[in-house]
Tab-separated table of C-alpha atoms in Angstrom:
chain	number	residue	atom	x	y	z
A	1	MET	CA	15.709	119.399	-19.066
A	2	GLY	CA	13.186	120.333	-21.411
A	3	LYS	CA	12.097	123.163	-22.680
A	4	LEU	CA	8.490	124.391	-21.111
A	5	VAL	CA	7.404	125.814	-18.380
A	6	VAL	CA	3.868	125.769	-17.618
A	7	VAL	CA	2.354	128.826	-15.212
A	8	GLY	CA	-1.344	128.504	-14.130
A	9	VAL	CA	-2.671	132.593	-13.582
A	10	ASP	CA	-5.976	133.877	-12.150
A	11	GLY	CA	-4.698	137.591	-11.514
A	12	SER	CA	-4.633	137.134	-7.740
A	13	SER	CA	-1.418	138.574	-5.795
A	14	SER	CA	-0.347	134.669	-5.398
A	15	CYS	CA	-0.597	134.324	-9.425
A	16	ARG	CA	1.959	136.866	-9.815
A	17	THR	CA	4.653	135.549	-7.751
A	18	ALA	CA	3.850	132.044	-9.508
A	19	VAL	CA	4.220	133.903	-12.799
A	20	GLU	CA	7.926	135.615	-11.589
A	21	ALA	CA	9.118	131.956	-10.016
A	22	ALA	CA	8.029	131.065	-13.694
A	23	ALA	CA	9.919	133.760	-15.329
A	24	ARG	CA	13.095	132.283	-13.746
A	25	GLU	CA	12.690	129.379	-14.329
A	26	SER	CA	12.191	129.409	-17.986
A	27	ARG	CA	15.410	131.560	-17.843
A	28	TRP	CA	17.203	129.137	-15.836
A	29	ARG	CA	16.523	126.516	-18.092
A	30	GLY	CA	16.307	128.325	-21.431
A	31	ALA	CA	12.793	127.186	-21.806
A	32	ARG	CA	9.642	129.018	-23.613
A	33	LEU	CA	7.448	129.817	-21.028
A	34	HIS	CA	3.732	129.438	-21.297
A	35	VAL	CA	1.093	131.039	-19.522
A	36	VAL	CA	-2.250	129.671	-18.918
A	37	HIS	CA	-6.293	130.930	-17.826
A	38	ALA	CA	-8.226	127.775	-17.120
A	39	PHE	CA	-12.392	129.258	-18.069
A	40	SER	CA	-14.852	126.649	-16.479
A	41	ARG	CA	-17.478	127.932	-18.503
A	42	PRO	CA	-21.105	127.367	-16.625
A	43	GLY	CA	-23.605	125.822	-18.626
A	44	LYS	CA	-26.252	128.411	-18.436
A	45	PRO	CA	-27.296	130.096	-21.659
A	46	MET	CA	-26.515	133.210	-20.404
A	47	TYR	CA	-22.472	133.098	-19.663
A	48	ARG	CA	-22.446	131.879	-23.479
A	49	GLN	CA	-21.716	134.940	-24.566
A	50	LEU	CA	-19.334	136.406	-21.972
A	51	ASP	CA	-16.774	138.484	-23.568
A	52	PRO	CA	-13.381	136.109	-23.084
A	53	ALA	CA	-10.914	140.200	-23.471
A	54	PRO	CA	-10.681	140.380	-19.792
A	55	LEU	CA	-9.245	137.239	-19.853
A	56	ASP	CA	-6.988	137.804	-22.355
A	57	ARG	CA	-6.084	141.027	-20.589
A	58	LEU	CA	-5.328	138.118	-17.890
A	59	THR	CA	-2.995	135.971	-19.852
A	60	GLY	CA	-1.639	139.008	-21.686
A	61	GLU	CA	-0.556	140.610	-18.350
A	62	ALA	CA	0.991	137.993	-16.493
A	63	ALA	CA	2.669	137.183	-19.823
A	64	ASP	CA	4.184	140.947	-19.783
A	65	HIS	CA	5.490	141.048	-16.209
A	66	ALA	CA	7.062	137.732	-16.958
A	67	ARG	CA	9.091	139.339	-19.954
A	68	GLU	CA	10.201	141.825	-17.062
A	69	VAL	CA	10.661	139.411	-15.139
A	70	ALA	CA	12.909	137.187	-17.449
A	71	PRO	CA	14.415	139.868	-20.699
A	72	GLY	CA	14.830	138.234	-23.757
A	73	LEU	CA	12.228	135.119	-22.738
A	74	GLU	CA	9.915	133.647	-25.387
A	75	VAL	CA	6.280	133.947	-23.842
A	76	THR	CA	3.201	132.163	-24.832
A	77	ASP	CA	-0.360	132.966	-23.283
A	78	ALA	CA	-3.824	131.035	-23.728
A	79	VAL	CA	-7.019	131.292	-22.217
A	80	VAL	CA	-8.379	127.590	-21.945
A	81	THR	CA	-11.802	126.011	-21.397
A	82	GLY	CA	-11.719	123.296	-19.354
A	83	GLY	CA	-11.407	123.272	-14.747
A	84	ALA	CA	-8.052	123.486	-13.774
A	85	VAL	CA	-7.102	120.174	-12.818
A	86	GLU	CA	-7.753	119.211	-16.239
A	87	VAL	CA	-6.324	121.777	-18.183
A	88	LEU	CA	-2.950	122.015	-16.252
A	89	GLY	CA	-2.978	118.051	-16.616
A	90	ALA	CA	-3.044	118.391	-20.651
A	91	GLU	CA	-0.575	120.957	-20.242
A	92	SER	CA	1.596	119.330	-18.439
A	93	ARG	CA	2.000	116.269	-20.927
A	94	ALA	CA	4.710	118.230	-22.782
A	95	ALA	CA	5.934	120.472	-19.907
A	96	ASP	CA	9.087	119.906	-17.922
A	97	LEU	CA	7.177	121.996	-14.814
A	98	VAL	CA	4.236	123.289	-13.791
A	99	VAL	CA	3.721	126.228	-11.559
A	100	VAL	CA	0.764	127.615	-9.792
A	101	GLY	CA	0.273	130.124	-6.648
A	102	ALA	CA	-0.751	129.008	-3.294
A	103	ARG	CA	-3.599	131.288	-2.902
A	104	GLY	CA	-5.630	133.041	-5.625
A	105	VAL	CA	-9.325	133.374	-6.368
A	106	GLY	CA	-10.087	130.559	-8.521
A	107	GLY	CA	-9.226	129.029	-11.894
A	108	PHE	CA	-5.566	127.798	-10.843
A	109	VAL	CA	-4.640	128.794	-7.841
A	110	GLY	CA	-6.746	129.022	-4.143
A	111	MET	CA	-5.922	125.598	-4.604
A	112	LEU	CA	-4.298	124.670	-1.190
A	113	LEU	CA	-7.474	124.327	0.832
A	114	GLY	CA	-8.973	121.928	-0.823
A	115	SER	CA	-8.519	118.544	-3.030
A	116	THR	CA	-6.905	120.627	-6.121
A	117	ALA	CA	-3.728	120.517	-5.177
A	118	VAL	CA	-3.598	117.346	-4.346
A	119	THR	CA	-4.840	115.840	-7.397
A	120	LEU	CA	-2.639	118.176	-9.114
A	121	ALA	CA	0.342	117.360	-7.944
A	122	ALA	CA	-0.448	113.187	-7.703
A	123	HIS	CA	-2.219	113.014	-11.137
A	124	THR	CA	0.354	115.580	-13.687
A	125	GLU	CA	3.004	113.949	-16.031
A	126	CYS	CA	5.711	116.784	-14.905
A	127	PRO	CA	6.865	118.407	-11.633
A	128	VAL	CA	4.294	120.598	-9.956
A	129	MET	CA	6.032	123.544	-8.432
A	130	VAL	CA	3.540	125.582	-6.032
A	131	VAL	CA	4.617	129.302	-5.261
A	132	ARG	CA	3.397	130.221	-1.249
A	133	GLU	CA	5.970	133.485	-1.011
A	134	GLU	CA	7.955	135.247	-2.618
A	135	PRO	CA	10.701	133.097	-3.966
A	136	THR	CA	14.312	133.902	-3.414
A	137	ASP	CA	17.510	132.137	-5.265
A	138	THR	CA	19.301	132.155	-1.925
A	139	GLY	CA	19.239	129.121	0.601
A	140	PRO	CA	19.566	125.214	-0.600
A	141	ILE	CA	17.727	123.217	-2.635
A	142	ALA	CA	16.339	121.130	0.616
A	143	LEU	CA	15.374	117.596	-0.654
A	144	ALA	CA	13.334	115.607	0.835
A	145	VAL	CA	14.498	111.922	1.142
A	146	ASP	CA	12.869	108.786	2.049
A	147	GLY	CA	14.344	105.730	-0.499
A	148	SER	CA	11.414	105.262	-2.576
A	149	PRO	CA	11.700	104.805	-6.514
A	150	VAL	CA	10.141	108.164	-7.240
A	151	GLY	CA	11.550	109.930	-4.009
A	152	GLY	CA	14.716	108.864	-6.310
A	153	MET	CA	13.093	111.174	-9.349
A	154	ALA	CA	13.091	113.695	-6.366
A	155	VAL	CA	16.566	113.528	-6.416
A	156	GLU	CA	17.601	113.897	-9.905
A	157	PHE	CA	15.156	116.720	-10.052
A	158	ALA	CA	16.867	118.195	-6.634
A	159	PHE	CA	20.176	118.156	-8.429
A	160	ALA	CA	19.575	119.492	-11.571
A	161	GLU	CA	17.748	122.219	-10.383
A	162	ALA	CA	20.446	122.647	-7.698
A	163	ALA	CA	22.626	122.770	-11.008
A	164	LEU	CA	20.590	126.116	-12.650
A	165	ARG	CA	20.315	127.806	-9.368
A	166	THR	CA	23.890	127.667	-8.571
A	167	ALA	CA	22.863	126.046	-5.320
A	168	GLU	CA	23.430	123.362	-3.016
A	169	VAL	CA	21.520	120.766	-1.905
A	170	LEU	CA	20.277	119.874	1.789
A	171	ALA	CA	19.599	116.139	1.796
A	172	VAL	CA	17.495	115.757	4.241
A	173	HIS	CA	15.997	111.754	5.217
A	174	ALA	CA	13.160	111.781	8.400
A	175	TRP	CA	13.979	108.899	10.519
A	176	LEU	CA	11.201	108.047	13.266
A	177	PRO	CA	12.800	104.774	15.152
A	178	ASP	CA	9.556	103.761	16.560
A	179	TYR	CA	9.128	102.175	12.840
A	180	ALA	CA	12.406	100.524	12.385
A	181	PRO	CA	13.355	98.565	15.763
A	182	PRO	CA	16.769	96.821	16.019
A	183	GLY	CA	17.139	93.859	14.794
A	184	THR	CA	14.398	93.669	11.821
A	185	GLY	CA	17.069	94.309	9.062
A	186	VAL	CA	15.962	98.087	7.988
A	187	GLU	CA	18.665	99.520	6.634
A	188	SER	CA	20.336	101.903	8.525
A	189	PRO	CA	19.304	106.029	7.892
A	190	GLU	CA	22.946	106.959	7.118
A	191	ARG	CA	22.857	104.247	4.528
A	192	LEU	CA	19.635	104.689	3.370
A	193	LEU	CA	20.338	108.317	2.467
A	194	ALA	CA	23.475	108.097	1.315
A	195	GLU	CA	22.396	104.877	-1.361
A	196	ALA	CA	19.504	107.265	-2.373
A	197	LEU	CA	22.119	109.979	-3.206
A	198	THR	CA	24.515	107.643	-5.398
A	199	GLY	CA	25.955	108.463	-8.771
A	200	PHE	CA	24.212	112.124	-8.726
A	201	THR	CA	27.215	113.619	-6.658
A	202	GLU	CA	29.194	111.943	-9.052
A	203	ARG	CA	26.867	113.298	-12.177
A	204	TYR	CA	26.911	116.842	-10.435
A	205	PRO	CA	30.459	117.161	-9.659
A	206	ASP	CA	30.213	121.073	-9.159
A	207	VAL	CA	26.977	120.890	-7.294
A	208	VAL	CA	27.509	120.742	-3.371
A	209	VAL	CA	25.899	118.304	-1.077
A	210	ARG	CA	24.653	118.791	2.859
A	211	GLN	CA	23.574	115.426	3.894
A	212	GLU	CA	21.364	115.188	6.846
A	213	VAL	CA	19.849	112.018	9.499
A	214	LEU	CA	17.093	113.907	11.491
A	215	SER	CA	15.358	111.802	13.992
A	216	GLY	CA	11.800	113.924	14.342
A	217	GLU	CA	7.978	114.168	12.937
A	218	PRO	CA	8.492	114.420	8.982
A	219	ARG	CA	5.889	116.810	8.913
A	220	GLU	CA	7.578	119.468	11.482
A	221	THR	CA	11.171	117.998	10.522
A	222	LEU	CA	10.590	118.556	6.498
A	223	ILE	CA	9.034	122.504	7.378
A	224	GLU	CA	11.841	123.418	9.474
A	225	ALA	CA	13.898	121.987	6.805
A	226	SER	CA	12.096	124.467	4.587
A	227	ARG	CA	13.269	127.595	6.502
A	228	ASN	CA	15.940	129.005	5.005
A	229	ALA	CA	15.739	127.142	1.414
A	230	GLN	CA	14.701	128.495	-1.987
A	231	LEU	CA	12.806	125.731	-2.599
A	232	MET	CA	11.942	122.439	-1.083
A	233	VAL	CA	11.695	118.770	-3.258
A	234	VAL	CA	9.466	116.216	-2.423
A	235	GLY	CA	8.121	112.677	-4.007
A	236	ALA	CA	5.109	112.159	-4.676
A	237	ARG	CA	5.030	108.614	-3.013
A	238	GLY	CA	6.958	107.024	-0.480
A	239	ARG	CA	7.711	104.488	1.874
A	240	GLY	CA	7.891	105.436	5.506
A	241	GLY	CA	9.535	108.658	6.945
A	242	PHE	CA	9.019	111.315	4.505
A	243	ALA	CA	6.867	109.278	2.172
A	244	GLY	CA	3.380	109.372	0.836
A	245	LEU	CA	3.167	112.146	0.753
A	246	LEU	CA	0.443	113.688	-1.703
A	247	LEU	CA	-2.606	111.703	-0.134
A	248	GLY	CA	-1.589	112.093	3.673
A	249	SER	CA	-1.013	114.451	6.135
A	250	VAL	CA	2.694	115.130	5.197
A	251	SER	CA	2.165	116.540	2.449
A	252	GLN	CA	-0.502	118.502	2.997
A	253	ALA	CA	1.484	119.946	5.361
A	254	VAL	CA	4.782	120.547	3.342
A	255	LEU	CA	2.242	122.128	0.951
A	256	HIS	CA	0.030	124.707	3.532
A	257	HIS	CA	3.030	125.852	5.954
A	258	ALA	CA	6.446	125.429	4.168
A	259	HIS	CA	8.632	128.650	3.766
A	260	CYS	CA	9.526	128.452	0.241
A	261	PRO	CA	8.309	127.014	-2.635
A	262	VAL	CA	7.943	123.698	-2.926
A	263	THR	CA	7.807	121.452	-5.945
A	264	VAL	CA	6.138	117.731	-6.025
A	265	VAL	CA	7.607	114.914	-8.353
A	266	ARG	CA	6.082	112.670	-10.215
A	267	GLY	CA	6.159	111.231	-13.603
A	268	LYS	CA	8.627	112.792	-15.338
A	269	GLY	CA	11.015	114.014	-12.873
């Protein structure tokens, strides 16, 4: 784990919960927290002289709240001109985690009803955490396992996160029998799940792992697995089952309906 967490803010109630989640993440990691507001300045001359003070107050108050959540935390803040995906994408190059809220009034948040969240999670260079509700520190880290290479980075992130939080991992593989008829040479779902976790249980001996192979529709399975979890972790690409995810309906459903924050892992996982 690295030493920088970035959180996007816009003053909404959702962004407040994102700041709280980001502050806790920074404290667990021993990382610096950077609070950022993206400001897309219209091109009309009348907007060019806008007073930046309200935006500076926005990021400053968010930074102060982060310090209240995690006293002693190193926090910086900035207002950056540009679109949300552009700015967060640039910030993600040096970050180990980007955190955003699921609802907002523009800027970074309010993204989940459109294409911005999908684009952000698909193209940033570090994991992205989307916070829907008030985060909790209880329950397992729910991990969607599909056996893909990027899914392996999600496994790595989930185990490391569980170690930071002193939580257990609930590793779930959704098995759709119709897509793996007998005699096709497709490995058993139990074997796929076990192989995906190989090595991580040894690297993180203090992390308790529960494995579940479930036959069912991936969207419903993931959403149900998130019900008692403190975090859901999914990969940005996959190969059937949970796969895919960010360009299809499964990831959209998870981001919209999970009962806990969701982290999408790609790139630096």
